[in-house]
Short mmCIF file of C-alpha atoms and ligand atoms in Angstrom, two decimals:
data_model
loop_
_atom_site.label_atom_id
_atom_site.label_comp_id
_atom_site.label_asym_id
_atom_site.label_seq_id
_atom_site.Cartn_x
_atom_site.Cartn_y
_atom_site.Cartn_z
CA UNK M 384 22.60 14.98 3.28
CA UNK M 385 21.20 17.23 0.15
CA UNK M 386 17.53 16.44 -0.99
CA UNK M 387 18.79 15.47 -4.27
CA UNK M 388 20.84 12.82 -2.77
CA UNK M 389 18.77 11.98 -0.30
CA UNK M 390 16.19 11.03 -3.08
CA UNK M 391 18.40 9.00 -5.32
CA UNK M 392 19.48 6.79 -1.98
CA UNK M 393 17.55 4.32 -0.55
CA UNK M 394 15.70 4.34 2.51
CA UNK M 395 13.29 2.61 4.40
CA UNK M 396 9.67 3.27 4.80
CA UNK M 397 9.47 4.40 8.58
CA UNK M 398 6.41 2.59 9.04
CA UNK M 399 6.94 -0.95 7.07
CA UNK M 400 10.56 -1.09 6.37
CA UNK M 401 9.95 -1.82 2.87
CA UNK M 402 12.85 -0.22 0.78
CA UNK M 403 11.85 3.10 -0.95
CA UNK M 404 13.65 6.12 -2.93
CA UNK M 405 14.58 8.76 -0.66
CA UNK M 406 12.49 10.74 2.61
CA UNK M 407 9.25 8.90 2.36
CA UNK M 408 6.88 6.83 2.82
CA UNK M 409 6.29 3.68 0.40
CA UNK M 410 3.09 4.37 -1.55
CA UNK M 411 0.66 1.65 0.41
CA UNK M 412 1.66 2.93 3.61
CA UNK M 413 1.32 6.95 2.48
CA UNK M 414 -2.48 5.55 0.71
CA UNK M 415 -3.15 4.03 4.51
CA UNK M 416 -2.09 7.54 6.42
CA UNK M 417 -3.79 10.09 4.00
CA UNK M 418 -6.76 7.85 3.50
CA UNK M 419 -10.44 9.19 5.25
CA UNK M 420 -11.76 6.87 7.06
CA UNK M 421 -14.70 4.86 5.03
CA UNK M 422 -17.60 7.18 4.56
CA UNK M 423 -16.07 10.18 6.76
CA UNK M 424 -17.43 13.56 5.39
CA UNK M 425 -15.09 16.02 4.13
CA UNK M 426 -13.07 18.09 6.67
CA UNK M 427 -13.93 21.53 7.78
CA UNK M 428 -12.17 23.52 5.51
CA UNK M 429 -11.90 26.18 8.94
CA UNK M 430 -10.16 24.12 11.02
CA UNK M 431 -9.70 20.77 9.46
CA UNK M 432 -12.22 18.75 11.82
CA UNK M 433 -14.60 16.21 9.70
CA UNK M 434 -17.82 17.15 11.19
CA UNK M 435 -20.53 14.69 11.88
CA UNK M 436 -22.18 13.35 8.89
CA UNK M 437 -24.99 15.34 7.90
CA UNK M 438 -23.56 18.69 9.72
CA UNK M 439 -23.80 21.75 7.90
CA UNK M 440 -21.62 23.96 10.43
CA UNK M 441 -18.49 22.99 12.27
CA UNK M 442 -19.69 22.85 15.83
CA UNK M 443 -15.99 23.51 16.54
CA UNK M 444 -15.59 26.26 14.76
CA UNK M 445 -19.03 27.73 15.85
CA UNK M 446 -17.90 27.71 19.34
CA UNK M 447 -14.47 28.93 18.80
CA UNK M 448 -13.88 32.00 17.06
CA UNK M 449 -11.09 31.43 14.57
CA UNK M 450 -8.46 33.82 13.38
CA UNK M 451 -7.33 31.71 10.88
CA UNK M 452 -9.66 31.25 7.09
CA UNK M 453 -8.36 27.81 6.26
CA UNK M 454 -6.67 24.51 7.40
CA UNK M 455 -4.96 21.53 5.47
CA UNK M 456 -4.25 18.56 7.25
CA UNK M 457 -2.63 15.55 6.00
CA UNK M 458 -3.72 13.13 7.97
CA UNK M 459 -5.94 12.44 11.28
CA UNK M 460 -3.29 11.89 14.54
CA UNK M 461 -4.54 8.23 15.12
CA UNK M 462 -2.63 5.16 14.54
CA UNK M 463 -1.08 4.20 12.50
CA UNK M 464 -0.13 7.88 11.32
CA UNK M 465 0.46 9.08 14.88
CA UNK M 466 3.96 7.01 15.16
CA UNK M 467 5.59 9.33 12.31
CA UNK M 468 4.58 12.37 14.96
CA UNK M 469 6.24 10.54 17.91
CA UNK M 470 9.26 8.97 15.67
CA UNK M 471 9.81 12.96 15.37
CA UNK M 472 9.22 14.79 18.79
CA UNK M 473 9.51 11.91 20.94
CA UNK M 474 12.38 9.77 19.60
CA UNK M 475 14.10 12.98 17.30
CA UNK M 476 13.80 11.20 14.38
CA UNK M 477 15.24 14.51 12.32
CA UNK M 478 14.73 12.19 8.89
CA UNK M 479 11.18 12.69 9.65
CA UNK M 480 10.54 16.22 9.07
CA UNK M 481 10.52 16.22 5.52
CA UNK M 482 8.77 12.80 5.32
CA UNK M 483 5.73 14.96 7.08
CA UNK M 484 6.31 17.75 4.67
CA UNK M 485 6.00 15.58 2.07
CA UNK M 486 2.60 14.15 3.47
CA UNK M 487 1.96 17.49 3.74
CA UNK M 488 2.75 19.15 0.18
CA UNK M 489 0.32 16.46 -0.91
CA UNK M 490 -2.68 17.59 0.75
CA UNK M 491 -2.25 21.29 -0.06
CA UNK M 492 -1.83 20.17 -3.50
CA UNK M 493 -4.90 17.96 -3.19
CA UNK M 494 -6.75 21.03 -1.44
CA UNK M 495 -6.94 24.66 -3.01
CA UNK M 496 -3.95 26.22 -4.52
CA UNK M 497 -2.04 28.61 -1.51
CA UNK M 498 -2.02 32.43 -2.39
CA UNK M 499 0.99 33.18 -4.44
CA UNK M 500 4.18 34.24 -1.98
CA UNK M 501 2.78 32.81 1.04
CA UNK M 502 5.27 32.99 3.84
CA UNK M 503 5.64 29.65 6.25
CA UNK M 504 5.99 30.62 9.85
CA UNK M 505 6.48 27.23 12.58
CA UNK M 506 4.90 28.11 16.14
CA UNK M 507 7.96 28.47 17.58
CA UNK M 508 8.71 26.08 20.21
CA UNK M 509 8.52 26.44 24.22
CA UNK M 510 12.08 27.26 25.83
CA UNK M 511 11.31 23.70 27.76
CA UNK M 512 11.02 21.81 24.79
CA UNK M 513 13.87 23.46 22.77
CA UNK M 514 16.15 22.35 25.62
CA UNK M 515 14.79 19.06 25.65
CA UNK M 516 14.17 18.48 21.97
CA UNK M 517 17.67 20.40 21.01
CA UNK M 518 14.96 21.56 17.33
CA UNK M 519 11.56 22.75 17.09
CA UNK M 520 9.41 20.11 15.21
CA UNK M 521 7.64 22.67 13.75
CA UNK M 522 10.26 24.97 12.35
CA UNK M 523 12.15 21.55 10.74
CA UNK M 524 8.59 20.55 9.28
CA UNK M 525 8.57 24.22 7.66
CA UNK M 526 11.84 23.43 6.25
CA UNK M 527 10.63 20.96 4.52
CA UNK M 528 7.66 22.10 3.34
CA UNK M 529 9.36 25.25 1.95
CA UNK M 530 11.98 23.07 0.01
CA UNK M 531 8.58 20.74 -1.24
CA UNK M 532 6.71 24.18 -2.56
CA UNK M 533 9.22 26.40 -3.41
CA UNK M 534 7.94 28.85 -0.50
CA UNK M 535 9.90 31.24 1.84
CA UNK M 536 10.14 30.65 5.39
CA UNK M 537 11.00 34.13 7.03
CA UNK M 538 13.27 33.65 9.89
CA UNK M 539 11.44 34.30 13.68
CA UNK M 540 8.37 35.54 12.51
CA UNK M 541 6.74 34.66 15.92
CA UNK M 542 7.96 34.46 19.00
CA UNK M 543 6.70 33.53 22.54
CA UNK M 544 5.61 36.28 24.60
CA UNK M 545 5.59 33.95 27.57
CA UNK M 546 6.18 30.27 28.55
CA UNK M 547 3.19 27.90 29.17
CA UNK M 548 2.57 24.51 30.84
CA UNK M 549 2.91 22.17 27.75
CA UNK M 550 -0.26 22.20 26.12
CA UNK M 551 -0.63 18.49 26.17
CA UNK M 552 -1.50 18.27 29.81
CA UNK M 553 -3.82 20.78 29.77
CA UNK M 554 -7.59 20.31 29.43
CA UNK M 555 -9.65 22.18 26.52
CA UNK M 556 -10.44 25.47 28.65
CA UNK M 557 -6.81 25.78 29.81
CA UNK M 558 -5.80 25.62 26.80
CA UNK M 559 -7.70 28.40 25.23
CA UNK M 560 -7.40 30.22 28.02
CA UNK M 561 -3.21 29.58 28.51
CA UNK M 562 -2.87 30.38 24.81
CA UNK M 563 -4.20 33.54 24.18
CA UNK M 564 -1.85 36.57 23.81
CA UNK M 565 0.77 33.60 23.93
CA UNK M 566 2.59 34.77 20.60
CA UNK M 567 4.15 38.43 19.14
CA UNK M 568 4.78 38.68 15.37
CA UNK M 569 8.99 39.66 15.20
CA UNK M 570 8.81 39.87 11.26
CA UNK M 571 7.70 41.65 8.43
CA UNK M 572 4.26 40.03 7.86
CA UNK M 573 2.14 42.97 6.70
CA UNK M 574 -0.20 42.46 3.62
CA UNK M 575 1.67 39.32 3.38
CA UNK M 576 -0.84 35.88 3.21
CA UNK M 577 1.05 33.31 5.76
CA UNK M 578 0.85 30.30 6.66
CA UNK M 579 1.20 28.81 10.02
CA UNK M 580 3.06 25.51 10.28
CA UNK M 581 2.72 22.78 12.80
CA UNK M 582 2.97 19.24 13.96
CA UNK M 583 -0.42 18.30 15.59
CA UNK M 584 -3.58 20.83 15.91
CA UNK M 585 -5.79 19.46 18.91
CA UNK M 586 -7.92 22.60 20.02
CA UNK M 587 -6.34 25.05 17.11
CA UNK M 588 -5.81 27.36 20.66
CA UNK M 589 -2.02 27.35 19.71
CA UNK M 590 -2.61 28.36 16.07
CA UNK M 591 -5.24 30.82 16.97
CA UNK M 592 -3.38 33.12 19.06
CA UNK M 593 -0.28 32.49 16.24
CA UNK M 594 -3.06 33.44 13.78
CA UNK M 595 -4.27 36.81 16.00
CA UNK M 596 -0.43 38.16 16.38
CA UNK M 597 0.09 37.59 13.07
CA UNK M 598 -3.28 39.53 11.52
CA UNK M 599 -2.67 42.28 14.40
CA UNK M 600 0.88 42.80 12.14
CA UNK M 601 -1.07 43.18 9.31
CA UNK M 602 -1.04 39.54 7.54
CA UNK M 603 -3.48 39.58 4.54
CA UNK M 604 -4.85 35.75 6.03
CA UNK M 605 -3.50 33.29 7.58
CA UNK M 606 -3.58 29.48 6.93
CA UNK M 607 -2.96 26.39 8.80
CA UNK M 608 -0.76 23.56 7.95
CA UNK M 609 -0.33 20.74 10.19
CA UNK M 610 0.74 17.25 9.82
CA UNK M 611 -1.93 15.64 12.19
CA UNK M 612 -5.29 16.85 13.61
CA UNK M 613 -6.36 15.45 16.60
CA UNK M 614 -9.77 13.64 15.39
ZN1 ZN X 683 5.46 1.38 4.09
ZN1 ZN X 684 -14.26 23.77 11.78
#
């Protein structure tokens, strides 16, 4: 169904059911999701961490080198937030990719404006979970978000160099480790400012080596987008 129709039919809000206009959430529940936690200080604007109060580096970010300049995150991947992830990648909820991009449009537009012209490049998804998943979360999240800021999504950007164990099993050092050199840029990225777009950042391992191919290709920067980062 078109966005425009989409938005003048009603829908439910995935996480209350109350009616609403439209791919979205109803505005109490999107106020819950986006919401810090009471007295929380400011995310890392790195890597999208909140640091402990009174920090003044990211410990994170100190002991990880990061390719990437900047992350927006809309929200942290906790409950009750965490169900739009799983409504997506675990029950293929499709209707829920531009729900997230909305979520997400709103915190970049909350955050610093994007450099003009930024491309949107997904991670691109394991062979394993394409087969399984039939879509790549991230790439339909992109969609979205292009369509929600007027932004081009170049098509296979990245690809996989290599498959991995999915990264969710893995402990921190394996995934560091098992990600880097995990990505090759395939497009024309060169003094271009991109942006990489995902689901969930836990480590940033995944977006760091998508960061690195993309810089050795001669991206101006690179930015993060995610829906959820792992607290
Ligand atoms: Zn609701
Ligand atoms: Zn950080």
């Amino acid at each position: 169904m078109g966005r425009r129709l989409l938005s003048r039919v009603g829908c439910d809000c995935p996480l209350c059911g109350a009616r609403v206009a439209g791919a979205r959430l109803c505005p109490g529940c999107q106020a819950d999701v986006t919401a810090a936690p009471t007295g929380a200080p400011p995310r890392c604007p790195r890597c999208g961490l909140r640091p402990p109060a009174g920090a003044s580096h990211c410990a994170a970010c100190l002991g990880e080198p990061r390719a990437f300049s900047r992350t927006v995150a809309a929200f942290d991947y906790e409950p009750p937030a965490d169900a739009l992830i799983l409504m997506l990648k675990t029950q293929l909820r499709l209707s829920m990719a531009p729900v997230l991009a909305r979520l997400m449009a709103a915190a970049v537009r909350a955050d610093a404006p994007l450099p003009a012209g930024i491309l949107l490049v997904p991670v691109p998804a394991s062979r394993a979970s394409l087969r399984q998943r039939g879509m790549n979360p991230a790439a339909e999240i992109a969609r979205g978000l292009a369509a929600e800021l007027a932004l081009p999504v170049p098509s296979h950007a990245l690809a996989r160099r290599r498959e991995t164990p999915r990264q969710a099993t893995l402990g921190r050092g394996a995934r560091q480790r098992g990600a880097a050199g995990l990505f090759l840029c395939t497009g024309r990225v060169r003094g271009r400012h991109v942006a990489v777009v995902d689901d969930v950042m836990t480590t940033g391992s995944t977006v760091n080596a998508a960061a690195h191919a993309l810089l050795k290709a001669g991206a101006s920067s690179v930015t993060v987008l995610v829906a959820a980062r792992t607290p």
